[in-house]
Short mmCIF file of C-alpha atoms and ligand atoms in Angstrom, two decimals:
data_model
loop_
_atom_site.label_atom_id
_atom_site.label_comp_id
_atom_site.label_asym_id
_atom_site.label_seq_id
_atom_site.Cartn_x
_atom_site.Cartn_y
_atom_site.Cartn_z
CA MET A 24 -10.49 -17.96 44.96
CA LEU A 25 -8.60 -15.15 43.26
CA GLN A 26 -8.79 -11.92 45.19
CA LYS A 27 -8.13 -8.28 44.43
CA PRO A 28 -4.62 -7.01 45.20
CA LYS A 29 -4.00 -5.70 48.73
CA GLY A 30 -4.86 -2.03 49.12
CA THR A 31 -7.27 -1.92 46.16
CA TYR A 32 -11.07 -2.07 45.99
CA ASP A 33 -13.85 -2.72 43.49
CA VAL A 34 -16.46 -0.15 42.58
CA TYR A 35 -19.97 -1.53 42.10
CA GLY A 36 -23.59 -0.97 43.15
CA SER A 37 -24.37 2.13 45.21
CA TYR A 38 -20.66 3.04 45.49
CA GLY A 39 -20.58 3.35 41.68
CA ILE A 40 -23.59 5.68 41.74
CA LYS A 41 -21.89 7.91 44.33
CA ILE A 42 -18.59 8.03 42.45
CA LEU A 43 -20.26 8.96 39.16
CA TYR A 44 -22.35 11.59 40.92
CA LEU A 45 -19.20 13.18 42.42
CA GLU A 46 -17.36 13.01 39.11
CA ASN A 47 -20.26 14.68 37.28
CA LEU A 48 -20.40 17.40 39.90
CA LEU A 49 -16.66 18.06 39.52
CA HIS A 50 -16.98 18.06 35.77
CA ALA A 51 -19.71 20.73 35.96
CA LEU A 52 -17.73 22.72 38.55
CA MET A 53 -14.68 22.77 36.27
CA GLU A 54 -16.81 24.10 33.41
CA LYS A 55 -17.87 26.96 35.67
CA TYR A 56 -14.28 27.71 36.65
CA HIS A 57 -13.32 27.40 32.97
CA TYR A 58 -10.59 24.79 33.41
CA GLU A 59 -9.79 22.31 30.65
CA TYR A 60 -9.68 18.53 30.92
CA VAL A 61 -6.36 16.70 30.55
CA ARG A 62 -5.58 12.99 30.67
CA THR A 63 -2.07 11.59 30.86
CA PRO A 64 -0.82 7.97 30.93
CA ILE A 65 -1.05 5.92 34.11
CA PHE A 66 2.61 4.90 33.66
CA GLU A 67 5.49 7.20 32.83
CA ALA A 68 9.28 6.95 32.68
CA SER A 69 10.51 6.46 36.28
CA GLU A 70 12.87 9.41 35.85
CA LEU A 71 9.92 11.81 35.65
CA PHE A 72 8.92 11.11 39.25
CA HIS A 73 12.52 11.14 40.50
CA ARG A 74 13.03 14.58 39.01
CA GLY A 75 9.49 15.80 39.65
CA VAL A 76 8.27 14.54 43.02
CA GLY A 77 11.77 14.26 44.51
CA GLU A 78 14.30 11.52 45.23
CA THR A 79 14.17 11.92 49.03
CA THR A 80 10.39 11.89 49.41
CA ASP A 81 8.77 8.77 50.88
CA ILE A 82 6.59 8.60 47.81
CA VAL A 83 9.52 8.11 45.44
CA SER A 84 12.03 6.36 47.71
CA LYS A 85 9.63 3.80 49.22
CA GLU A 86 6.25 3.76 47.57
CA THR A 87 6.44 3.61 43.79
CA TYR A 88 5.32 0.66 41.70
CA ASP A 89 8.30 0.29 39.34
CA PHE A 90 8.75 -2.13 36.50
CA VAL A 91 11.03 -2.70 33.55
CA ASP A 92 9.02 -3.04 30.35
CA ARG A 93 9.76 -5.50 27.56
CA GLY A 94 11.92 -2.88 25.87
CA ASP A 95 14.10 -2.54 29.02
CA ARG A 96 12.72 0.85 29.97
CA ASN A 97 12.27 1.80 33.63
CA MET A 98 8.63 2.65 34.14
CA THR A 99 6.58 3.71 37.15
CA LEU A 100 2.84 3.68 37.83
CA ARG A 101 2.09 7.30 38.64
CA PRO A 102 2.00 7.98 42.39
CA GLU A 103 0.37 11.38 41.78
CA GLY A 104 -0.87 13.51 38.90
CA THR A 105 1.21 16.70 38.88
CA ALA A 106 4.46 15.36 37.35
CA GLY A 107 2.61 13.77 34.40
CA VAL A 108 0.57 16.91 33.70
CA VAL A 109 3.75 19.01 33.81
CA ARG A 110 5.45 16.58 31.40
CA SER A 111 2.44 16.88 29.08
CA TYR A 112 2.42 20.68 29.39
CA ILE A 113 6.03 20.78 28.23
CA GLU A 114 5.80 18.07 25.58
CA ASN A 115 2.69 19.59 24.01
CA LYS A 116 4.15 23.09 24.23
CA MET A 117 1.15 24.44 26.10
CA TYR A 118 3.41 27.31 27.25
CA GLY A 119 3.07 28.63 23.68
CA ASN A 120 -0.71 28.82 23.99
CA PRO A 121 -1.69 32.48 23.44
CA SER A 122 -4.37 32.16 26.09
CA GLN A 123 -2.62 32.14 29.47
CA PRO A 124 -2.72 30.94 32.18
CA VAL A 125 -3.30 27.32 31.14
CA LYS A 126 -5.78 25.91 33.66
CA THR A 127 -6.24 22.15 33.67
CA TRP A 128 -8.06 19.43 35.63
CA TYR A 129 -7.84 15.64 35.76
CA ILE A 130 -9.34 12.57 37.40
CA GLY A 131 -7.79 9.14 37.64
CA PRO A 132 -6.17 6.36 39.63
CA MET A 133 -2.81 6.82 41.38
CA TYR A 134 -0.57 4.12 42.86
CA ARG A 135 1.49 4.12 46.04
CA TYR A 136 2.92 1.08 47.78
CA GLU A 137 1.83 2.21 51.23
CA ARG A 138 0.72 0.19 54.23
CA PRO A 139 -3.03 -0.04 53.63
CA GLN A 140 -5.27 1.25 56.40
CA SER A 141 -8.50 3.16 56.67
CA GLY A 142 -8.27 6.06 54.17
CA ARG A 143 -5.01 4.81 52.70
CA PHE A 144 -4.99 2.60 49.63
CA ARG A 145 -2.43 1.37 47.12
CA GLU A 146 -4.68 2.28 44.23
CA PHE A 147 -6.73 5.40 44.92
CA TYR A 148 -8.56 8.03 42.88
CA GLN A 149 -7.63 11.67 42.71
CA PHE A 150 -9.27 14.70 41.20
CA GLY A 151 -6.77 17.50 40.70
CA VAL A 152 -6.08 20.81 38.99
CA GLU A 153 -2.83 22.34 37.74
CA VAL A 154 -2.55 25.96 36.60
CA PHE A 155 0.47 27.14 34.63
CA GLY A 156 1.82 30.54 33.71
CA SER A 157 0.63 32.93 36.40
CA GLU A 158 2.50 34.09 39.47
CA ASP A 159 -0.50 36.00 40.76
CA PRO A 160 -1.40 35.00 44.34
CA MET A 161 -5.02 35.30 43.24
CA ILE A 162 -4.55 31.99 41.39
CA ASP A 163 -3.31 30.34 44.61
CA ALA A 164 -6.52 31.50 46.30
CA GLU A 165 -8.63 30.32 43.33
CA VAL A 166 -7.07 26.86 43.51
CA ILE A 167 -7.78 26.68 47.27
CA SER A 168 -11.37 27.78 46.61
CA ILE A 169 -12.05 24.79 44.33
CA PRO A 170 -12.05 22.02 46.96
CA VAL A 171 -13.58 24.36 49.54
CA ASN A 172 -16.52 25.19 47.23
CA PHE A 173 -16.86 21.57 46.19
CA TYR A 174 -17.03 20.39 49.83
CA ARG A 175 -19.52 23.16 50.57
CA MET A 176 -21.70 22.12 47.61
CA LEU A 177 -21.80 18.62 49.06
CA GLY A 178 -22.79 19.97 52.46
CA LEU A 179 -19.62 19.06 54.37
CA LYS A 180 -19.29 21.32 57.40
CA GLU A 181 -16.54 19.88 59.56
CA ILE A 182 -13.55 20.89 57.48
CA LYS A 183 -10.47 22.93 58.27
CA VAL A 184 -8.28 24.73 55.74
CA ASN A 185 -4.60 24.91 56.74
CA ILE A 186 -2.25 27.11 54.75
CA ASN A 187 1.45 27.82 54.98
CA SER A 188 4.24 29.29 52.87
CA LEU A 189 7.48 27.51 52.06
CA GLY A 190 8.84 30.69 50.47
CA ASP A 191 11.00 31.14 47.40
CA GLN A 192 14.42 29.61 46.76
CA GLU A 193 16.27 32.24 48.81
CA SER A 194 14.00 31.75 51.83
CA ARG A 195 14.24 27.98 51.44
CA ASN A 196 18.06 28.15 51.43
CA ALA A 197 18.10 30.22 54.60
CA TYR A 198 15.66 27.79 56.21
CA ARG A 199 17.69 24.81 55.07
CA ALA A 200 20.79 26.24 56.75
CA ALA A 201 18.80 26.79 59.96
CA LEU A 202 17.52 23.20 59.90
CA LEU A 203 21.03 21.81 59.38
CA GLU A 204 22.25 23.75 62.36
CA HIS A 205 19.27 22.74 64.50
CA PHE A 206 19.46 19.00 63.79
CA LYS A 207 23.26 18.69 63.88
CA PRO A 208 23.51 17.97 67.63
CA HIS A 209 20.56 15.51 67.41
CA LEU A 210 21.76 13.45 64.46
CA ASP A 211 22.36 10.34 66.59
CA ALA A 212 18.77 10.33 67.79
CA LEU A 213 17.33 10.48 64.27
CA CYS A 214 16.34 7.40 62.26
CA GLU A 215 18.53 6.14 59.41
CA ASP A 216 16.25 7.71 56.78
CA CYS A 217 16.47 11.08 58.49
CA LYS A 218 20.26 10.87 58.54
CA THR A 219 20.14 10.60 54.74
CA ARG A 220 17.52 13.35 54.59
CA TYR A 221 19.83 15.54 56.67
CA LEU A 222 22.43 15.33 53.92
CA LYS A 223 20.13 15.48 50.93
CA ASN A 224 17.05 17.44 51.92
CA PRO A 225 16.67 18.40 55.61
CA LEU A 226 13.14 19.78 55.07
CA ARG A 227 11.96 16.18 54.59
CA ILE A 228 12.97 15.37 58.20
CA LEU A 229 9.95 17.37 59.31
CA ASP A 230 7.44 14.94 57.85
CA CYS A 231 9.18 11.79 59.12
CA LYS A 232 6.62 9.38 60.55
CA VAL A 233 9.23 7.62 62.74
CA ASP A 234 10.86 10.60 64.45
CA HIS A 235 7.65 12.55 64.64
CA ASP A 236 7.49 12.71 68.46
CA LEU A 237 11.11 13.63 69.21
CA GLU A 238 11.66 16.85 71.14
CA CYS A 239 14.04 18.15 68.46
CA MET A 240 11.20 17.84 65.92
CA LYS A 241 8.80 19.82 68.04
CA ASN A 242 11.16 22.74 68.60
CA ALA A 243 12.62 22.79 65.08
CA PRO A 244 12.80 26.22 63.42
CA LYS A 245 9.71 27.33 61.50
CA ILE A 246 9.87 28.41 57.88
CA SER A 247 7.77 31.48 58.69
CA ASP A 248 10.79 32.99 60.44
CA TYR A 249 12.90 32.67 57.29
CA LEU A 250 10.60 34.11 54.62
CA ASN A 251 12.13 37.00 52.71
CA GLU A 252 10.18 40.11 51.73
CA THR A 253 8.93 38.75 48.37
CA SER A 254 7.73 35.50 49.92
CA ARG A 255 6.05 37.26 52.82
CA HIS A 256 4.28 39.60 50.43
CA HIS A 257 3.04 36.74 48.23
CA PHE A 258 1.69 34.89 51.26
CA GLU A 259 -0.09 37.99 52.59
CA LYS A 260 -1.74 38.48 49.22
CA VAL A 261 -2.98 34.87 49.16
CA GLN A 262 -4.59 35.47 52.57
CA HIS A 263 -6.07 38.74 51.36
CA TYR A 264 -7.73 36.97 48.41
CA LEU A 265 -8.98 34.11 50.58
CA ASP A 266 -10.58 36.73 52.85
CA ALA A 267 -12.19 38.30 49.78
CA LEU A 268 -13.75 34.92 48.97
CA ASN A 269 -14.89 34.43 52.57
CA ILE A 270 -12.88 31.25 52.96
CA PRO A 271 -11.94 30.59 56.57
CA TYR A 272 -8.38 29.24 57.05
CA GLN A 273 -5.63 28.82 59.59
CA VAL A 274 -1.97 29.60 59.02
CA ASN A 275 -0.33 26.37 60.15
CA PRO A 276 3.50 26.23 60.08
CA ASN A 277 3.42 22.42 60.31
CA VAL A 278 2.05 22.01 56.80
CA VAL A 279 5.20 21.19 54.80
CA ARG A 280 3.70 18.56 52.38
CA GLY A 281 5.34 15.29 51.40
CA LEU A 282 6.48 16.28 47.90
CA ASP A 283 9.57 18.28 46.99
CA TYR A 284 8.28 20.61 44.31
CA TYR A 285 6.52 23.25 46.38
CA THR A 286 7.47 26.93 46.67
CA HIS A 287 5.45 29.68 48.37
CA THR A 288 1.87 28.60 49.17
CA VAL A 289 1.05 25.11 50.44
CA PHE A 290 -2.32 24.04 51.81
CA GLU A 291 -4.30 21.08 53.09
CA VAL A 292 -7.96 20.67 53.91
CA GLU A 293 -8.66 18.24 56.72
CA ALA A 294 -11.76 16.53 58.00
CA ASN A 295 -12.24 17.94 61.45
CA VAL A 296 -14.48 15.21 62.87
CA GLN A 297 -13.72 13.17 65.96
CA GLY A 298 -12.94 9.54 65.26
CA PHE A 299 -12.11 10.12 61.60
CA GLY A 300 -8.70 8.52 62.01
CA SER A 301 -5.20 9.60 61.15
CA GLN A 302 -5.76 9.82 57.38
CA ASN A 303 -7.88 12.93 57.71
CA VAL A 304 -6.28 15.08 55.00
CA LEU A 305 -8.96 15.33 52.32
CA CYS A 306 -6.84 17.24 49.84
CA GLY A 307 -3.59 19.12 49.47
CA GLY A 308 -1.59 21.20 47.07
CA GLY A 309 0.35 24.37 46.52
CA ARG A 310 2.53 26.43 44.24
CA TYR A 311 5.51 25.01 42.36
CA ASN A 312 7.44 27.71 40.52
CA HIS A 313 10.44 25.58 39.47
CA LEU A 314 8.90 22.24 38.57
CA VAL A 315 8.34 22.95 34.87
CA GLU A 316 11.94 24.05 34.55
CA ASN A 317 13.25 21.05 36.54
CA ILE A 318 11.46 18.70 34.19
CA GLY A 319 13.01 20.40 31.17
CA GLY A 320 10.55 23.13 30.18
CA PRO A 321 10.85 26.91 30.13
CA SER A 322 10.74 28.63 33.51
CA THR A 323 6.99 28.69 34.27
CA PRO A 324 5.16 29.13 37.56
CA GLY A 325 2.53 26.56 38.51
CA VAL A 326 0.00 25.88 41.24
CA GLY A 327 -2.42 23.02 41.86
CA PHE A 328 -3.98 20.57 44.28
CA ALA A 329 -5.45 17.08 44.38
CA LEU A 330 -8.22 15.50 46.44
CA GLY A 331 -8.80 11.84 47.19
CA PHE A 332 -12.22 10.31 46.52
CA GLU A 333 -11.96 7.60 49.18
CA ARG A 334 -11.43 10.00 52.08
CA LEU A 335 -14.13 12.28 50.72
CA LEU A 336 -16.66 9.44 50.75
CA THR A 337 -15.66 8.61 54.34
CA ALA A 338 -16.11 12.27 55.32
CA LEU A 339 -19.57 12.30 53.73
CA GLU A 340 -20.48 9.17 55.70
CA PHE A 341 -19.18 10.71 58.94
CA GLU A 342 -21.36 13.76 58.41
CA GLN A 343 -24.26 11.53 57.34
CA ILE A 344 -24.63 13.23 53.99
CA GLU A 345 -26.57 11.12 51.49
CA LEU A 346 -25.66 11.49 47.86
CA GLU A 347 -27.78 10.69 44.83
CA LYS A 348 -29.87 7.55 45.23
CA GLU A 349 -30.55 5.15 42.40
CA HIS A 350 -33.30 6.61 40.25
CA LEU A 351 -35.20 5.60 37.15
CA ASP A 352 -37.81 7.56 35.16
CA LEU A 353 -39.73 4.55 33.88
CA TYR A 354 -40.04 0.81 34.40
CA VAL A 355 -41.78 -1.14 31.62
CA ILE A 356 -43.73 -4.31 32.43
CA PRO A 357 -44.74 -6.66 29.58
CA MET A 358 -47.64 -8.80 30.89
CA GLU A 359 -47.14 -11.71 28.52
CA GLU A 360 -44.80 -13.23 25.96
CA ALA A 361 -46.74 -11.81 22.97
CA VAL A 362 -46.13 -8.16 23.94
CA LYS A 363 -42.43 -8.47 24.83
CA SER A 364 -41.00 -7.19 21.56
CA TYR A 365 -43.53 -4.28 21.59
CA ALA A 366 -42.41 -3.42 25.15
CA PHE A 367 -38.74 -3.88 24.24
CA ALA A 368 -39.02 -1.49 21.27
CA LEU A 369 -40.95 1.03 23.40
CA THR A 370 -38.18 0.90 26.04
CA GLN A 371 -35.52 1.67 23.42
CA ASP A 372 -37.62 4.45 21.94
CA LEU A 373 -38.11 6.12 25.34
CA ARG A 374 -34.37 5.91 26.07
CA MET A 375 -33.62 7.62 22.76
CA ASN A 376 -36.08 10.35 23.78
CA GLY A 377 -34.05 11.16 26.85
CA PHE A 378 -35.67 9.11 29.64
CA SER A 379 -33.94 6.62 31.89
CA VAL A 380 -35.83 3.37 31.34
CA ASP A 381 -35.53 -0.23 32.40
CA MET A 382 -37.83 -3.22 31.85
CA ASP A 383 -38.48 -6.72 33.11
CA TYR A 384 -36.02 -9.28 31.70
CA MET A 385 -36.88 -11.97 34.28
CA ASN A 386 -40.52 -12.82 33.35
CA ARG A 387 -41.70 -11.75 36.81
CA ASN A 388 -45.37 -11.72 37.81
CA LEU A 389 -47.07 -8.34 38.32
CA LYS A 390 -46.38 -8.24 42.06
CA GLY A 391 -42.71 -9.09 41.52
CA ASN A 392 -42.47 -6.40 38.90
CA PHE A 393 -43.89 -3.70 41.17
CA LYS A 394 -41.37 -4.75 43.82
CA GLN A 395 -38.60 -4.39 41.24
CA ALA A 396 -39.91 -0.94 40.22
CA ASP A 397 -39.67 0.10 43.90
CA ARG A 398 -36.17 -1.33 44.23
CA LEU A 399 -35.10 0.74 41.22
CA ASN A 400 -36.84 3.84 42.61
CA ALA A 401 -38.83 4.24 39.37
CA SER A 402 -41.08 7.30 39.05
CA TYR A 403 -43.53 5.71 36.60
CA VAL A 404 -44.44 2.20 35.55
CA ILE A 405 -45.84 1.31 32.10
CA ILE A 406 -47.91 -1.84 32.03
CA ILE A 407 -48.39 -3.50 28.65
CA GLY A 408 -50.86 -6.31 27.90
CA THR A 409 -52.36 -7.42 24.57
CA THR A 410 -55.22 -4.88 24.82
CA GLU A 411 -52.72 -2.03 25.27
CA MET A 412 -50.66 -3.26 22.35
CA GLU A 413 -53.60 -3.77 20.00
CA ASN A 414 -55.20 -0.38 20.79
CA ASP A 415 -51.86 1.39 21.06
CA ILE A 416 -52.97 2.90 24.36
CA LEU A 417 -50.67 2.54 27.32
CA THR A 418 -51.40 2.23 31.02
CA ILE A 419 -49.06 4.41 33.03
CA LYS A 420 -48.92 4.42 36.79
CA ASN A 421 -47.26 6.97 39.02
CA ASN A 422 -45.24 4.72 41.29
CA GLN A 423 -45.48 7.08 44.26
CA THR A 424 -49.11 8.28 44.16
CA GLN A 425 -50.45 5.15 42.39
CA GLU A 426 -52.42 7.46 40.06
CA GLU A 427 -53.18 5.71 36.78
CA TYR A 428 -53.37 7.21 33.27
CA LYS A 429 -54.36 5.88 29.84
CA VAL A 430 -52.24 7.55 27.18
CA LYS A 431 -52.23 7.09 23.40
CA HIS A 432 -48.88 5.82 22.17
CA GLU A 433 -48.38 8.82 19.88
CA GLU A 434 -48.98 11.20 22.81
CA LEU A 435 -46.70 9.33 25.20
CA ILE A 436 -43.59 11.47 24.82
CA SER A 437 -45.38 14.76 25.40
CA PHE A 438 -47.22 13.23 28.38
CA LEU A 439 -43.95 12.03 29.89
CA ASP A 440 -42.15 15.28 29.08
CA GLU A 441 -44.73 17.12 31.11
CA HIS A 442 -45.01 14.69 34.04
CA ILE A 443 -41.38 13.66 34.39
CA GLU A 444 -40.20 17.25 33.92
CA GLU A 445 -42.32 18.07 37.00
CA GLU A 446 -40.66 15.24 38.94
CA HIS A 447 -37.19 16.45 37.97
CA ASN A 448 -38.03 19.97 39.12
CA GLU A 449 -39.40 18.89 42.50
P1 HAM B 2 -0.91 14.40 48.07
O1 HAM B 2 -1.06 15.17 49.33
O2 HAM B 2 0.14 13.36 48.03
O3 HAM B 2 -0.68 15.46 46.90
O4 HAM B 2 -2.29 13.71 47.70
C1 HAM B 2 -3.47 14.48 47.59
C2 HAM B 2 -4.64 13.72 48.20
O5 HAM B 2 -4.76 12.42 47.65
C3 HAM B 2 -4.53 13.48 49.70
O6 HAM B 2 -4.94 14.62 50.42
C4 HAM B 2 -5.48 12.31 49.89
O7 HAM B 2 -6.83 12.76 49.94
C5 HAM B 2 -5.27 11.52 48.63
N1 HAM B 2 -4.34 10.41 48.86
C6 HAM B 2 -2.99 10.45 48.81
N2 HAM B 2 -2.48 9.22 49.06
C7 HAM B 2 -3.53 8.39 49.26
C8 HAM B 2 -3.66 6.99 49.54
N3 HAM B 2 -2.61 6.19 49.65
N4 HAM B 2 -4.91 6.48 49.68
C9 HAM B 2 -6.00 7.28 49.54
N5 HAM B 2 -5.93 8.61 49.28
C10 HAM B 2 -4.71 9.15 49.14
C11 HAM B 2 -0.48 15.16 45.60
O8 HAM B 2 -0.66 14.06 45.14
C12 HAM B 2 -0.12 16.35 44.76
N6 HAM B 2 0.06 15.89 43.38
C13 HAM B 2 -1.17 17.44 44.85
C14 HAM B 2 -0.84 18.61 44.00
C15 HAM B 2 -1.32 18.90 42.77
N7 HAM B 2 0.01 19.59 44.30
C16 HAM B 2 0.06 20.45 43.32
N8 HAM B 2 -0.73 20.02 42.37
#
């Protein structure tokens, strides 16, 4: 039997209901924050990710899905959303938009050739935001507030917000020099990858999964000791604005992130529940003030984050939070062959009037149909026999209270408006 590729999964049944519910919630949240929707291709020129995410990151050096297309172009399935949105920002000249900053959001699949395990897939879904054009630390705090508010809306309690600053270019250069000096005597102990990282980008040594437990990793210099005045000031302001929003956080110098483009603020929100497993980072992001320029656009500051749906669903399960259950306003039961087209047309009509409606397509008996109505969690059931059809009077049953009503066909919509409106408000 053909099977799905390793590290991927199918969405169906109750999982589909949950995913759509979360997506709708995010959609509504983004309207409130006044961010605009963007969608970029799932594949891009490989060069974009080399320049954007960074040559020495694990994501680009080990995990991309690369292919040569039929026109001999090197293409890559996007491992993350930021680089593509930045490319689109430049290509569509959004920097010329009179209304600044440009605040965008996106949802879609991302691809990384990682070793699959709980919370880590090869195809996974991200929701993310990218904001361009403002250097104000208030925007950093706003971006951090989005996942925090979203998790709060869902009722998640066991979460921890970790923030750090990687500083500006000057601070980064000073830190880089300190790292080179620190790791020099330990080079022999480091893995082959880290030896390359030492030459190309020593900051990447800090998130090595192989050398993680070495002593020289634990006592490596911290970026916080190398922040210059401007960087320190920016970071203090971010904290000030987070305090203003009542968002609890911890300054954690170990948050360095696995992508190269960050400057100043970086953050991660983790699930803080015992037994969650090692993939407990629910979302992450930060500021990237040189990325637009590196990809060929005008110098423009940016800040964003992305959250993974799979880990979010696991966190909801861990905290036993139930999302939307399947629900149906009405289930229509035709009692015999002669009334089927009448029932079918009524079903369509009710759908066009704004109700969620399903009917029997399996010629079940009455008992079987009531079971089906329960399975679908229907609020009301409409039973149609020849008498109902001939008199144009319908029998409607409240599927919870079992109360029964006789309603004239022409009064049906106003009856349902009243009764189902009540249900929706409960
Ligand atoms: P990232 O930390 O690589 O950042 O990914 C963000 C989130 O995507 C993670 O916190 C996690 O929830 C989820 N995720 C990542 N890899 C996997 C995987 N293999 N399986 C399941 N979930 C995964 C970025 O991607 C940046 N583009 C975020 C950003 C936006 N920074 C600025 N703007």
